[in-house]
């Protein structure tokens, strides 16, 4: 207890230097808490926006369809699968979907495209395609034999609203499937690959054209919270209604998205390590000065019988006091700042309007979590302890007689 009091008092022998050191630790801690929360929040927003444009959070497919999409690999009982998904409290909405590759021709040009059969009512609850229509209207059950196409495809095929699109493909039984559809709408998702190669038609039209007999290729679902995807997936895999089917999450459906997030996270970690190294040098400077300035004092204390290891312990206690106060200060301010911006969001400036056109919020929302709150400060605490240990270990090598001569 006596050593604790001594260490506490020693901190305030140089009040200005101690406060500056604690502020440096606190600022680094605040920055790490906020930046990690911002990074995790932006990932969540990016994933949610991306999956709601294409894959959904989860898909139920026939075994092997994801690795090798073939018309014959189908979910034969989509109604039962959708009922099972709806029963799960974590699932927000789901829809059935068919898809295959076909040749699409206008009067002048032909291109290979992916055509999707969707139910407009359930599809609009899951994905955002209906909000991306730039010309015309979205699909309607009251208007069969119509399609919507991407804006880039419309340019390349030189086709517009009300014009006919000829579709030629292979049905589920291997026969030729061909029809002529009218362009009802043109959408723009902001993703070139989607806008260049995607056509949507009514699920009923797809079923009739390709002889699906009520089967579909996937049941797509979105969940209430991104963090619940794993839990919902595990529950669905145990559901008897999905026996023999594959349940895939967004990481399996969009591996490129996961890899881009991992790369961004690694670059962020490198920046955080540089920040921690800067703070570590600040701590080392403080304690080197403390040891050098107090060399005479240490010599006197050792001469009257104080063990060197006790002096090392006191120095480390001083370090931990300053680090602890700095970390507490930074974590509290970082959590308050994060919670504030989690409510109001951070505007993306000029990009907000552009992002809003594609159904993506123009504001980024940090998300405070246990990992973002504690991981950075704990790392700073470990580094500062090791940094303070280096000058403190100089004390046992001091000779009392020589140390007392130090100025």
XYZ file of C-alpha atoms in Angstrom:
407
model
C 0.000 0.000 0.000
C 2.911 2.274 0.825
C 4.444 1.701 -2.608
C 1.115 2.543 -4.279
C 0.919 5.874 -2.457
C 4.554 6.603 -3.292
C 3.978 5.801 -6.987
C 0.836 7.960 -7.066
C 2.665 10.923 -5.508
C 5.618 10.515 -7.865
C 3.295 10.996 -10.856
C 2.460 14.512 -9.691
C 6.063 15.578 -9.100
C 6.017 16.693 -12.727
C 2.345 17.458 -13.201
C 2.570 18.974 -16.664
C 4.621 16.108 -18.090
C 2.377 13.476 -16.516
C -0.783 15.136 -17.814
C 0.669 15.435 -21.312
C 1.621 11.756 -21.246
C -1.840 10.738 -20.057
C -3.439 12.922 -22.721
C -1.315 11.261 -25.405
C -2.436 7.831 -24.192
C -6.025 9.032 -23.891
C -6.069 10.563 -27.366
C -4.643 7.403 -28.919
C -7.216 5.323 -27.051
C -10.075 7.623 -28.096
C -8.917 7.518 -31.700
C -8.707 3.725 -31.726
C -12.142 3.271 -30.135
C -13.786 5.662 -32.574
C -11.937 4.547 -35.709
C -12.485 0.843 -35.040
C -16.178 1.516 -34.361
C -16.389 3.585 -37.541
C -14.631 0.887 -39.537
C -16.904 -1.878 -38.250
C -19.977 0.301 -38.777
C -18.987 1.158 -42.342
C -18.388 -2.542 -43.085
C -21.846 -3.346 -41.815
C -23.397 -0.644 -43.991
C -21.397 -1.729 -47.020
C -22.312 -5.394 -46.577
C -25.978 -4.603 -46.024
C -26.140 -2.349 -49.099
C -24.327 -4.898 -51.244
C -26.314 -7.982 -50.242
C -29.607 -6.143 -50.586
C -28.705 -5.419 -54.214
C -27.886 -8.990 -55.132
C -27.446 -12.054 -52.962
C -29.301 -11.347 -49.713
C -27.785 -12.360 -46.364
C -28.637 -16.027 -46.821
C -29.668 -18.325 -49.630
C -31.076 -21.838 -49.606
C -30.047 -23.751 -52.713
C -29.763 -27.301 -53.982
C -26.504 -28.991 -53.018
C -23.733 -28.096 -55.482
C -25.660 -25.311 -57.241
C -23.407 -22.540 -55.930
C -20.222 -24.240 -57.178
C -21.709 -25.325 -60.502
C -25.009 -23.631 -61.388
C -27.116 -25.945 -63.526
C -30.797 -25.696 -64.436
C -31.541 -29.147 -63.026
C -30.210 -28.315 -59.537
C -33.341 -26.870 -57.960
C -35.252 -26.424 -54.719
C -38.359 -28.459 -55.490
C -40.455 -27.271 -52.525
C -39.848 -23.483 -52.265
C -43.066 -22.900 -50.325
C -41.946 -25.190 -47.483
C -38.507 -23.588 -47.441
C -39.996 -20.086 -47.284
C -42.306 -21.170 -44.457
C -39.286 -22.511 -42.548
C -37.428 -19.234 -43.083
C -40.426 -17.157 -42.044
C -40.735 -19.150 -38.797
C -37.213 -18.119 -37.799
C -37.502 -14.876 -35.774
C -34.153 -13.647 -37.095
C -35.332 -13.613 -40.736
C -36.756 -10.289 -41.885
C -38.070 -11.410 -45.293
C -37.449 -14.007 -47.988
C -38.251 -14.602 -51.645
C -37.894 -17.333 -54.243
C -35.801 -16.837 -57.332
C -34.864 -18.645 -60.556
C -31.963 -17.732 -62.770
C -30.050 -18.915 -65.798
C -27.910 -17.602 -68.627
C -29.544 -16.878 -71.994
C -29.017 -14.948 -75.195
C -30.925 -11.655 -75.305
C -31.431 -9.924 -78.651
C -32.771 -6.576 -79.727
C -33.317 -5.688 -83.374
C -29.629 -4.996 -83.916
C -27.600 -6.728 -81.259
C -27.316 -9.896 -79.188
C -25.668 -10.408 -75.824
C -25.297 -13.158 -73.250
C -27.115 -12.193 -70.058
C -28.331 -13.663 -66.802
C -32.101 -13.714 -66.570
C -33.796 -13.926 -63.206
C -37.350 -14.909 -62.413
C -38.633 -13.019 -59.361
C -41.857 -12.521 -57.445
C -42.229 -8.695 -57.440
C -44.170 -8.651 -54.166
C -41.722 -10.657 -52.046
C -38.644 -9.537 -53.994
C -39.251 -5.874 -53.115
C -39.257 -6.792 -49.401
C -35.855 -8.469 -49.695
C -33.836 -6.578 -52.277
C -33.787 -2.988 -53.472
C -34.154 -3.497 -57.214
C -37.614 -1.896 -57.301
C -36.144 1.344 -55.884
C -33.453 1.431 -58.573
C -35.800 1.868 -61.527
C -34.698 4.910 -63.541
C -37.105 4.601 -66.476
C -40.526 2.945 -66.652
C -41.834 0.737 -63.842
C -40.852 -2.310 -61.830
C -42.329 -5.712 -62.625
C -45.999 -6.268 -61.829
C -47.980 -9.497 -61.575
C -50.704 -7.761 -63.581
C -48.381 -7.196 -66.520
C -46.920 -10.559 -67.684
C -44.436 -11.068 -70.501
C -42.426 -8.019 -69.494
C -38.865 -7.585 -68.250
C -36.686 -4.961 -66.613
C -33.086 -4.587 -67.739
C -29.944 -2.836 -66.567
C -29.071 0.616 -67.908
C -25.766 -0.514 -69.440
C -27.480 -3.424 -71.159
C -30.091 -1.070 -72.607
C -27.274 1.046 -74.062
C -25.424 -1.913 -75.539
C -28.506 -3.533 -77.012
C -29.822 -0.128 -78.094
C -33.228 -0.914 -76.675
C -35.702 1.252 -74.781
C -39.019 1.122 -72.948
C -41.812 -0.671 -74.773
C -39.460 -2.367 -77.218
C -39.189 -6.138 -77.627
C -36.377 -8.292 -76.285
C -35.962 -11.796 -77.697
C -34.765 -14.413 -75.213
C -33.236 -17.736 -76.222
C -32.034 -20.318 -73.713
C -32.266 -23.886 -72.501
C -35.180 -25.154 -70.415
C -34.840 -27.376 -67.354
C -35.544 -30.510 -69.418
C -32.917 -29.593 -72.022
C -35.330 -28.309 -74.648
C -35.076 -24.907 -76.298
C -36.739 -22.026 -74.445
C -37.486 -18.943 -76.509
C -39.836 -16.023 -76.139
C -40.245 -12.320 -76.795
C -40.670 -9.935 -73.865
C -41.448 -6.242 -73.664
C -39.124 -3.926 -71.757
C -41.150 -2.488 -68.861
C -38.394 -0.752 -66.915
C -34.688 0.104 -66.853
C -32.776 0.056 -63.564
C -29.384 1.323 -62.497
C -27.750 -0.274 -59.462
C -24.360 1.439 -59.674
C -22.684 -1.953 -60.055
C -21.558 -2.208 -63.669
C -21.621 -5.995 -63.767
C -25.255 -6.039 -62.608
C -26.342 -3.186 -64.906
C -24.568 -4.770 -67.873
C -25.799 -8.331 -67.664
C -29.009 -8.694 -65.628
C -32.580 -9.105 -66.835
C -35.509 -9.701 -64.483
C -38.863 -11.225 -65.401
C -41.838 -12.533 -63.437
C -41.247 -15.812 -61.655
C -44.416 -17.212 -63.231
C -43.159 -16.331 -66.724
C -39.782 -17.918 -65.956
C -41.500 -21.054 -64.658
C -43.555 -21.402 -67.807
C -40.753 -20.540 -70.237
C -38.104 -22.820 -68.735
C -40.392 -25.637 -67.516
C -39.506 -25.315 -63.826
C -42.705 -27.045 -62.580
C -42.821 -24.802 -59.522
C -39.173 -25.374 -58.563
C -36.715 -22.523 -58.004
C -32.952 -22.193 -57.871
C -32.709 -20.291 -54.614
C -34.686 -18.908 -51.737
C -33.107 -15.597 -50.768
C -33.436 -14.161 -47.256
C -32.362 -11.067 -45.351
C -32.055 -10.978 -41.561
C -32.826 -8.214 -39.105
C -29.208 -7.741 -38.008
C -26.008 -8.617 -39.803
C -24.579 -10.028 -36.575
C -27.399 -12.602 -36.496
C -26.522 -14.196 -39.848
C -24.407 -16.968 -38.284
C -26.999 -17.811 -35.654
C -29.858 -17.875 -38.179
C -27.808 -20.027 -40.558
C -27.056 -22.599 -37.851
C -30.743 -22.746 -36.892
C -31.814 -23.227 -40.522
C -29.301 -26.008 -41.057
C -30.989 -27.895 -38.225
C -34.469 -27.410 -39.721
C -35.908 -30.624 -41.151
C -37.682 -28.681 -43.932
C -34.258 -27.805 -45.369
C -32.845 -31.316 -45.197
C -30.690 -32.086 -48.235
C -30.382 -28.398 -49.179
C -27.430 -26.047 -48.797
C -27.682 -22.917 -46.636
C -25.123 -20.294 -47.722
C -24.361 -16.964 -46.064
C -23.222 -13.760 -47.762
C -19.530 -14.574 -47.191
C -19.879 -17.739 -49.261
C -22.091 -16.061 -51.850
C -19.864 -12.958 -52.216
C -16.286 -13.971 -51.319
C -14.928 -10.893 -53.107
C -16.781 -8.607 -50.693
C -15.331 -10.453 -47.702
C -11.804 -10.250 -49.149
C -12.081 -6.512 -49.833
C -13.158 -5.949 -46.219
C -10.253 -8.052 -44.945
C -7.802 -6.028 -47.047
C -9.226 -2.754 -45.760
C -9.068 -4.047 -42.185
C -5.400 -4.997 -42.584
C -4.508 -1.529 -43.904
C -6.399 -0.007 -40.962
C -4.519 -2.203 -38.477
C -1.196 -1.042 -39.944
C -2.212 2.583 -39.316
C -3.253 1.759 -35.754
C 0.065 0.011 -35.078
C 1.921 3.130 -36.270
C -0.200 5.240 -33.918
C 0.555 2.921 -30.971
C 4.284 3.018 -31.754
C 4.194 6.840 -31.619
C 2.470 6.676 -28.225
C 4.985 4.068 -27.052
C 7.892 6.401 -27.824
C 6.136 9.135 -25.826
C 5.847 6.809 -22.823
C 9.443 5.653 -23.175
C 10.622 9.255 -23.265
C 8.680 10.055 -20.084
C 10.142 7.165 -18.118
C 13.647 7.547 -19.450
C 13.533 11.128 -18.187
C 12.097 9.930 -14.868
C 14.886 7.363 -14.384
C 17.680 9.718 -15.448
C 16.395 12.592 -13.315
C 16.020 10.372 -10.268
C 19.265 8.434 -10.562
C 20.707 10.231 -7.493
C 17.462 9.569 -5.593
C 17.592 5.861 -6.500
C 21.235 5.703 -5.389
C 20.343 7.149 -1.981
C 17.381 4.798 -1.555
C 19.475 1.760 -2.447
C 22.216 2.928 -0.078
C 19.765 2.940 2.854
C 18.596 -0.585 2.003
C 15.757 -0.284 -0.520
C 15.863 -3.257 -2.896
C 16.318 -2.367 -6.612
C 13.370 -4.559 -7.573
C 11.146 -2.520 -5.277
C 12.189 0.623 -7.145
C 11.411 -1.115 -10.447
C 7.991 -2.019 -9.075
C 7.324 1.599 -8.080
C 8.330 2.848 -11.549
C 6.023 0.308 -13.193
C 3.198 1.311 -10.838
C 3.671 4.917 -11.943
C 3.465 3.727 -15.531
C 0.289 1.773 -14.897
C -1.343 4.672 -13.044
C -0.713 7.058 -15.929
C -1.661 4.458 -18.536
C -4.823 3.479 -16.668
C -5.994 7.074 -16.276
C -5.187 7.859 -19.910
C -6.982 4.749 -21.174
C -10.040 5.401 -19.002
C -10.184 8.978 -20.246
C -9.852 7.881 -23.874
C -12.330 5.009 -23.640
C -15.049 7.128 -22.009
C -14.664 9.955 -24.525
C -14.333 7.490 -27.421
C -17.516 5.648 -26.381
C -19.457 8.913 -25.964
C -18.252 10.227 -29.330
C -19.089 6.941 -31.045
C -22.550 6.774 -29.516
C -23.255 10.329 -30.619
C -22.307 9.670 -34.245
C -24.036 6.270 -34.128
C -27.235 8.258 -33.660
C -26.772 11.124 -36.118
C -24.376 9.452 -38.572
C -21.461 10.962 -40.449
C -22.295 12.635 -43.741
C -20.324 11.476 -46.761
C -20.451 14.986 -48.197
C -20.798 15.198 -51.955
C -21.093 11.425 -52.268
C -24.318 11.346 -50.214
C -26.654 12.177 -53.094
C -24.927 9.699 -55.400
C -25.105 6.907 -52.796
C -28.754 7.683 -52.072
C -29.610 7.091 -55.756
C -28.532 3.474 -55.331
C -30.443 2.879 -52.130
C -27.348 3.344 -49.929
C -27.478 5.709 -47.004
C -25.406 8.844 -47.532
C -24.380 8.732 -43.869
C -22.052 6.283 -42.187
C -22.922 5.065 -38.702
C -20.162 3.905 -36.314
C -21.033 0.812 -34.266
C -19.663 0.486 -30.751
C -18.906 -3.110 -29.778
C -16.928 -4.923 -27.117
C -14.117 -5.471 -29.626
C -13.928 -1.841 -30.760
C -14.127 -0.563 -27.161
C -11.495 -2.797 -25.576
C -9.125 -4.169 -28.246
C -7.279 -0.895 -28.974
C -6.920 0.271 -25.329
C -5.763 -3.196 -24.189
C -3.080 -3.187 -26.887
C -1.974 0.297 -25.844
C -1.834 -0.872 -22.212
C 0.400 -3.839 -23.065
C 2.716 -1.754 -25.257
C 3.065 1.038 -22.696
C 3.849 -1.486 -19.928
C 6.613 -3.041 -22.027
C 7.879 0.405 -23.003
C 8.068 1.520 -19.354
C 9.777 -1.750 -18.422
C 12.860 -0.994 -20.535
C 14.017 2.148 -18.634
C 12.881 0.642 -15.305
C 15.205 -2.358 -15.791
C 18.121 0.067 -15.806
C 17.681 0.577 -12.050
C 19.034 -2.846 -10.869
C 22.258 -2.132 -12.799
C 22.888 1.096 -10.861
C 25.736 1.177 -8.292
C 24.600 3.186 -5.215
C 27.948 4.968 -4.866
C 28.035 6.011 -8.524
C 24.309 6.804 -8.652
C 24.601 9.246 -5.720
C 27.184 11.223 -7.707
C 24.717 11.775 -10.570
C 23.551 15.356 -11.068
